[in-house]
Amino acid sequence: MKLHKILLFFSIIFLVSCTKKDKGEIKPTKGTITESVYASGVVKSENQYTVYATVNGVLQKINVVVGQSIVQGQSLFQIESDKASLNTENARLAYQLSNENSRYIQDKIAEMETKVQTAKDKLTLDQSVYNRNKNIKQYNVISEVDYERVELAYKNSKSNYEAAVKQLSQLRIQLKNDQYKNSNNLKISEKAQSDFDVKSAFSGELFDVLVKEGTLITPQMPLAVIGKKNAYLLELDVDEYDMVKVVVGQKVVVTLDSYKGKSFNAKVTKIYPIMDERSRTFKIEAHFDTLPPKLYPNLTAEANIIIQTKKEVLTIPKSYLINDEYVLVNEDEKRKVKIGLNDYQNVEILEGLKAEDKIYKPN
C-alpha cells in the first residue's frame, strides 16, 4: 500500500512538471544582448571596375591575359579602326597643308603679296600722273576730259590697292583660322582613333576577360574586370528601414560561403548617400580588420552591422512577446512591458518584469 502511494506521489509531480513544461513556463534571464542590422553583398577588389569601350567595332586583338598585372594607360584591347585611321590621316594631311610653314600656304601668301605690290606700283604711277596733271590744269594745257580720265585712273588704282591690302589681311586671317580648325579636327580624329585602343584607367590586376577576338563590340558590352591586387573590401546592401542606424566606424561581423563556420570582423568605412530605387537598399563599404587567408572578387558575403551592445540586462525569448508589448503571467494574464534592444532570438525588457517573475509562452 505504501509503495502505491509513493508511485502516485511521483506521478503527480511528474504530471505537474510536464504541464509546466508544456506551457513553456520560464523566468527572465540576465545576459548580453546585441542589436545589429543585417546586410548582404559581395567581396570587391579595391578600385574594382569593369572595362567598356566607347566605340562600336570588331575586336581585333586582346593584348592581355587573366591574372596579369596592369599599369594605368596600358593597352588592353584593339578594335578594328581602318575608317578611323583614314579619317585621322586625312585630318593630318589637311593640317599639314594649312600649316603656315607649308609650301602651299607660302605660295598663296606670296601670290597675294605680289598682287598687293602690283596694285601699289600702279597706284604710285597713277598718283604721279594725277599730281602732275593737277598742277598744269590751271594753265589749260590739258583738257577737262583728259584730266578727269587721269583722276579716275588714280582713284581706281587707289581703290584696287586698298582692296588688295584688305584681301591680304583677310587671307592671313582665313589661313590662320583654317590652320586652327584643321588642328582641332586632327586632335578630334586622333582621339576618335585612340578610342579604338581600349586602355586601362587604373593600375591593378586583370581578374577576367569577358570577350573573345572577333566579337562585335558595343559601348554597352563589358570587356574585362580590373582591380587592385591583394586589396579587398566588402560592398554591402542595407535595407532602407535599417539605414538610419548605420554610421561609419561601426563593427561588422561577416560570414562568407567560402569559409563555412567562420566569421570575420570588419568596419563600416563608407556610406553611399543615395538609395537604389529598384532594390530599396543603400550601398555601404566595409574593410576587413584582418583579411581572410584567400579572397576573390565577387565572393558572396553576409554581415551583421553591430549597432549597440548591452551587458547584464533582463531578456526574454522573442517568442514569449505578444504584439511587441505584452507577456503572459499566471498562464493567461497579459502584462504590458517596455522593450529595448532585440536580436534574432531575445529581447531586452526595460519595464514590467522582474527576474523572479514567471512568464508563459503564448499559444
PDB file of C-alpha atoms in Angstrom, residues 148-279:
ATOM      1  CA  GLU A 148      39.019 113.528-115.427  1.00  0.00           C
ATOM      2  CA  ARG A 149      40.354 110.367-117.098  1.00  0.00           C
ATOM      3  CA  VAL A 150      43.649 110.714-115.225  1.00  0.00           C
ATOM      4  CA  GLU A 151      41.854 111.463-111.957  1.00  0.00           C
ATOM      5  CA  LEU A 152      39.594 108.401-112.399  1.00  0.00           C
ATOM      6  CA  ALA A 153      42.587 106.161-113.107  1.00  0.00           C
ATOM      7  CA  TYR A 154      44.234 107.386-109.878  1.00  0.00           C
ATOM      8  CA  LYS A 155      41.109 106.784-107.816  1.00  0.00           C
ATOM      9  CA  ASN A 156      40.664 103.285-109.299  1.00  0.00           C
ATOM     10  CA  SER A 157      44.279 102.422-108.547  1.00  0.00           C
ATOM     11  CA  LYS A 158      43.878 103.642-105.011  1.00  0.00           C
ATOM     12  CA  SER A 159      40.716 101.529-104.542  1.00  0.00           C
ATOM     13  CA  ASN A 160      42.396  98.472-106.075  1.00  0.00           C
ATOM     14  CA  TYR A 161      45.420  98.840-103.802  1.00  0.00           C
ATOM     15  CA  GLU A 162      43.276  99.218-100.668  1.00  0.00           C
ATOM     16  CA  ALA A 163      41.206  96.197-101.750  1.00  0.00           C
ATOM     17  CA  ALA A 164      44.369  94.137-102.329  1.00  0.00           C
ATOM     18  CA  VAL A 165      45.733  95.075 -98.867  1.00  0.00           C
ATOM     19  CA  LYS A 166      42.408  94.106 -97.313  1.00  0.00           C
ATOM     20  CA  GLN A 167      42.344  90.796 -99.217  1.00  0.00           C
ATOM     21  CA  LEU A 168      45.868  90.003 -97.993  1.00  0.00           C
ATOM     22  CA  SER A 169      44.817  90.693 -94.401  1.00  0.00           C
ATOM     23  CA  GLN A 170      41.685  88.545 -94.793  1.00  0.00           C
ATOM     24  CA  LEU A 171      43.719  85.781 -96.407  1.00  0.00           C
ATOM     25  CA  ARG A 172      46.111  85.705 -93.462  1.00  0.00           C
ATOM     26  CA  ILE A 173      43.155  85.525 -91.020  1.00  0.00           C
ATOM     27  CA  GLN A 174      41.430  82.825 -93.062  1.00  0.00           C
ATOM     28  CA  LEU A 175      44.599  80.739 -93.307  1.00  0.00           C
ATOM     29  CA  LYS A 176      45.136  81.114 -89.545  1.00  0.00           C
ATOM     30  CA  ASN A 177      41.554  80.015 -88.865  1.00  0.00           C
ATOM     31  CA  ASP A 178      41.902  77.098 -91.282  1.00  0.00           C
ATOM     32  CA  GLN A 179      45.070  76.021 -89.533  1.00  0.00           C
ATOM     33  CA  TYR A 180      43.367  76.231 -86.117  1.00  0.00           C
ATOM     34  CA  LYS A 181      40.303  74.342 -87.390  1.00  0.00           C
ATOM     35  CA  ASN A 182      42.390  71.632 -89.039  1.00  0.00           C
ATOM     36  CA  SER A 183      44.472  71.307 -85.892  1.00  0.00           C
ATOM     37  CA  ASN A 184      41.308  70.709 -83.883  1.00  0.00           C
ATOM     38  CA  ASN A 185      39.991  68.264 -86.476  1.00  0.00           C
ATOM     39  CA  LEU A 186      43.269  66.345 -86.265  1.00  0.00           C
ATOM     40  CA  LYS A 187      43.043  66.183 -82.469  1.00  0.00           C
ATOM     41  CA  ILE A 188      39.432  65.007 -82.682  1.00  0.00           C
ATOM     42  CA  SER A 189      40.344  62.352 -85.248  1.00  0.00           C
ATOM     43  CA  GLU A 190      43.331  61.194 -83.196  1.00  0.00           C
ATOM     44  CA  LYS A 191      41.112  60.998 -80.092  1.00  0.00           C
ATOM     45  CA  ALA A 192      38.469  59.087 -82.033  1.00  0.00           C
ATOM     46  CA  GLN A 193      41.122  56.694 -83.312  1.00  0.00           C
ATOM     47  CA  SER A 194      42.589  56.261 -79.821  1.00  0.00           C
ATOM     48  CA  ASP A 195      39.150  55.153 -78.595  1.00  0.00           C
ATOM     49  CA  PHE A 196      39.625  52.016 -80.696  1.00  0.00           C
ATOM     50  CA  ASP A 197      42.609  51.198 -78.483  1.00  0.00           C
ATOM     51  CA  VAL A 198      40.947  50.392 -75.133  1.00  0.00           C
ATOM     52  CA  LYS A 199      43.305  51.236 -72.264  1.00  0.00           C
ATOM     53  CA  SER A 200      43.210  50.681 -68.519  1.00  0.00           C
ATOM     54  CA  ALA A 201      42.063  53.584 -66.362  1.00  0.00           C
ATOM     55  CA  PHE A 202      43.899  52.258 -63.259  1.00  0.00           C
ATOM     56  CA  SER A 203      46.803  50.057 -62.279  1.00  0.00           C
ATOM     57  CA  GLY A 204      45.931  46.690 -60.776  1.00  0.00           C
ATOM     58  CA  GLU A 205      45.305  43.063 -61.640  1.00  0.00           C
ATOM     59  CA  LEU A 206      43.270  41.744 -64.566  1.00  0.00           C
ATOM     60  CA  PHE A 207      40.675  39.468 -62.973  1.00  0.00           C
ATOM     61  CA  ASP A 208      38.715  38.479 -66.058  1.00  0.00           C
ATOM     62  CA  VAL A 209      38.409  38.958 -69.808  1.00  0.00           C
ATOM     63  CA  LEU A 210      34.762  38.781 -70.855  1.00  0.00           C
ATOM     64  CA  VAL A 211      35.038  38.781 -74.685  1.00  0.00           C
ATOM     65  CA  LYS A 212      36.827  36.928 -77.471  1.00  0.00           C
ATOM     66  CA  GLU A 213      38.649  38.176 -80.545  1.00  0.00           C
ATOM     67  CA  GLY A 214      36.306  38.662 -83.474  1.00  0.00           C
ATOM     68  CA  THR A 215      33.389  39.758 -81.282  1.00  0.00           C
ATOM     69  CA  LEU A 216      31.337  42.758 -82.386  1.00  0.00           C
ATOM     70  CA  ILE A 217      31.886  45.278 -79.593  1.00  0.00           C
ATOM     71  CA  THR A 218      29.402  47.935 -78.426  1.00  0.00           C
ATOM     72  CA  PRO A 219      29.754  50.569 -75.679  1.00  0.00           C
ATOM     73  CA  GLN A 220      27.242  48.616 -73.551  1.00  0.00           C
ATOM     74  CA  MET A 221      29.289  45.395 -73.607  1.00  0.00           C
ATOM     75  CA  PRO A 222      31.612  44.688 -70.617  1.00  0.00           C
ATOM     76  CA  LEU A 223      35.097  43.705 -71.763  1.00  0.00           C
ATOM     77  CA  ALA A 224      37.113  42.981 -68.630  1.00  0.00           C
ATOM     78  CA  VAL A 225      37.305  43.371 -64.833  1.00  0.00           C
ATOM     79  CA  ILE A 226      40.309  45.045 -63.188  1.00  0.00           C
ATOM     80  CA  GLY A 227      41.034  45.781 -59.538  1.00  0.00           C
ATOM     81  CA  LYS A 228      43.795  46.407 -57.036  1.00  0.00           C
ATOM     82  CA  LYS A 229      45.867  43.330 -56.340  1.00  0.00           C
ATOM     83  CA  ASN A 230      45.585  41.730 -52.865  1.00  0.00           C
ATOM     84  CA  ALA A 231      43.374  44.543 -51.564  1.00  0.00           C
ATOM     85  CA  TYR A 232      39.719  43.797 -50.869  1.00  0.00           C
ATOM     86  CA  LEU A 233      36.635  45.378 -49.356  1.00  0.00           C
ATOM     87  CA  LEU A 234      33.011  44.445 -48.732  1.00  0.00           C
ATOM     88  CA  GLU A 235      30.236  46.014 -50.750  1.00  0.00           C
ATOM     89  CA  LEU A 236      27.015  45.520 -48.777  1.00  0.00           C
ATOM     90  CA  ASP A 237      23.334  46.374 -49.274  1.00  0.00           C
ATOM     91  CA  VAL A 238      21.319  47.624 -46.290  1.00  0.00           C
ATOM     92  CA  ASP A 239      17.534  47.855 -46.260  1.00  0.00           C
ATOM     93  CA  GLU A 240      16.134  51.395 -46.228  1.00  0.00           C
ATOM     94  CA  TYR A 241      14.337  50.714 -42.914  1.00  0.00           C
ATOM     95  CA  ASP A 242      17.640  49.950 -41.167  1.00  0.00           C
ATOM     96  CA  MET A 243      19.823  52.535 -42.879  1.00  0.00           C
ATOM     97  CA  VAL A 244      19.266  55.308 -40.329  1.00  0.00           C
ATOM     98  CA  LYS A 245      21.009  53.172 -37.690  1.00  0.00           C
ATOM     99  CA  VAL A 246      24.214  52.696 -39.703  1.00  0.00           C
ATOM    100  CA  VAL A 247      27.197  55.049 -39.316  1.00  0.00           C
ATOM    101  CA  VAL A 248      30.821  54.951 -40.420  1.00  0.00           C
ATOM    102  CA  GLY A 249      33.078  53.133 -37.957  1.00  0.00           C
ATOM    103  CA  GLN A 250      30.593  50.522 -36.736  1.00  0.00           C
ATOM    104  CA  LYS A 251      31.788  46.951 -36.268  1.00  0.00           C
ATOM    105  CA  VAL A 252      30.673  44.394 -38.852  1.00  0.00           C
ATOM    106  CA  VAL A 253      30.632  40.626 -38.310  1.00  0.00           C
ATOM    107  CA  VAL A 254      30.998  38.906 -41.688  1.00  0.00           C
ATOM    108  CA  THR A 255      30.406  35.343 -42.851  1.00  0.00           C
ATOM    109  CA  LEU A 256      31.470  34.013 -46.229  1.00  0.00           C
ATOM    110  CA  ASP A 257      30.170  30.958 -48.044  1.00  0.00           C
ATOM    111  CA  SER A 258      33.801  30.111 -48.822  1.00  0.00           C
ATOM    112  CA  TYR A 259      34.627  29.915 -45.102  1.00  0.00           C
ATOM    113  CA  LYS A 260      31.865  27.842 -43.540  1.00  0.00           C
ATOM    114  CA  GLY A 261      31.573  28.121 -39.781  1.00  0.00           C
ATOM    115  CA  LYS A 262      33.940  31.103 -39.543  1.00  0.00           C
ATOM    116  CA  SER A 263      33.293  34.793 -39.079  1.00  0.00           C
ATOM    117  CA  PHE A 264      35.470  37.829 -39.713  1.00  0.00           C
ATOM    118  CA  ASN A 265      35.447  41.315 -38.268  1.00  0.00           C
ATOM    119  CA  ALA A 266      35.263  44.464 -40.376  1.00  0.00           C
ATOM    120  CA  LYS A 267      34.335  48.139 -40.041  1.00  0.00           C
ATOM    121  CA  VAL A 268      31.963  50.375 -41.983  1.00  0.00           C
ATOM    122  CA  THR A 269      34.174  52.779 -43.973  1.00  0.00           C
ATOM    123  CA  LYS A 270      31.828  54.387 -46.489  1.00  0.00           C
ATOM    124  CA  ILE A 271      28.098  55.019 -46.937  1.00  0.00           C
ATOM    125  CA  TYR A 272      26.682  55.924 -50.332  1.00  0.00           C
ATOM    126  CA  PRO A 273      24.072  58.663 -49.698  1.00  0.00           C
ATOM    127  CA  ILE A 274      21.507  57.534 -52.258  1.00  0.00           C
ATOM    128  CA  MET A 275      19.015  54.679 -52.323  1.00  0.00           C
ATOM    129  CA  ASP A 276      18.715  52.191 -55.153  1.00  0.00           C
ATOM    130  CA  GLU A 277      15.084  52.643 -56.183  1.00  0.00           C
ATOM    131  CA  ARG A 278      14.769  49.108 -57.552  1.00  0.00           C
ATOM    132  CA  SER A 279      16.053  47.194 -54.530  1.00  0.00           C
TER     133      SER A 279
END
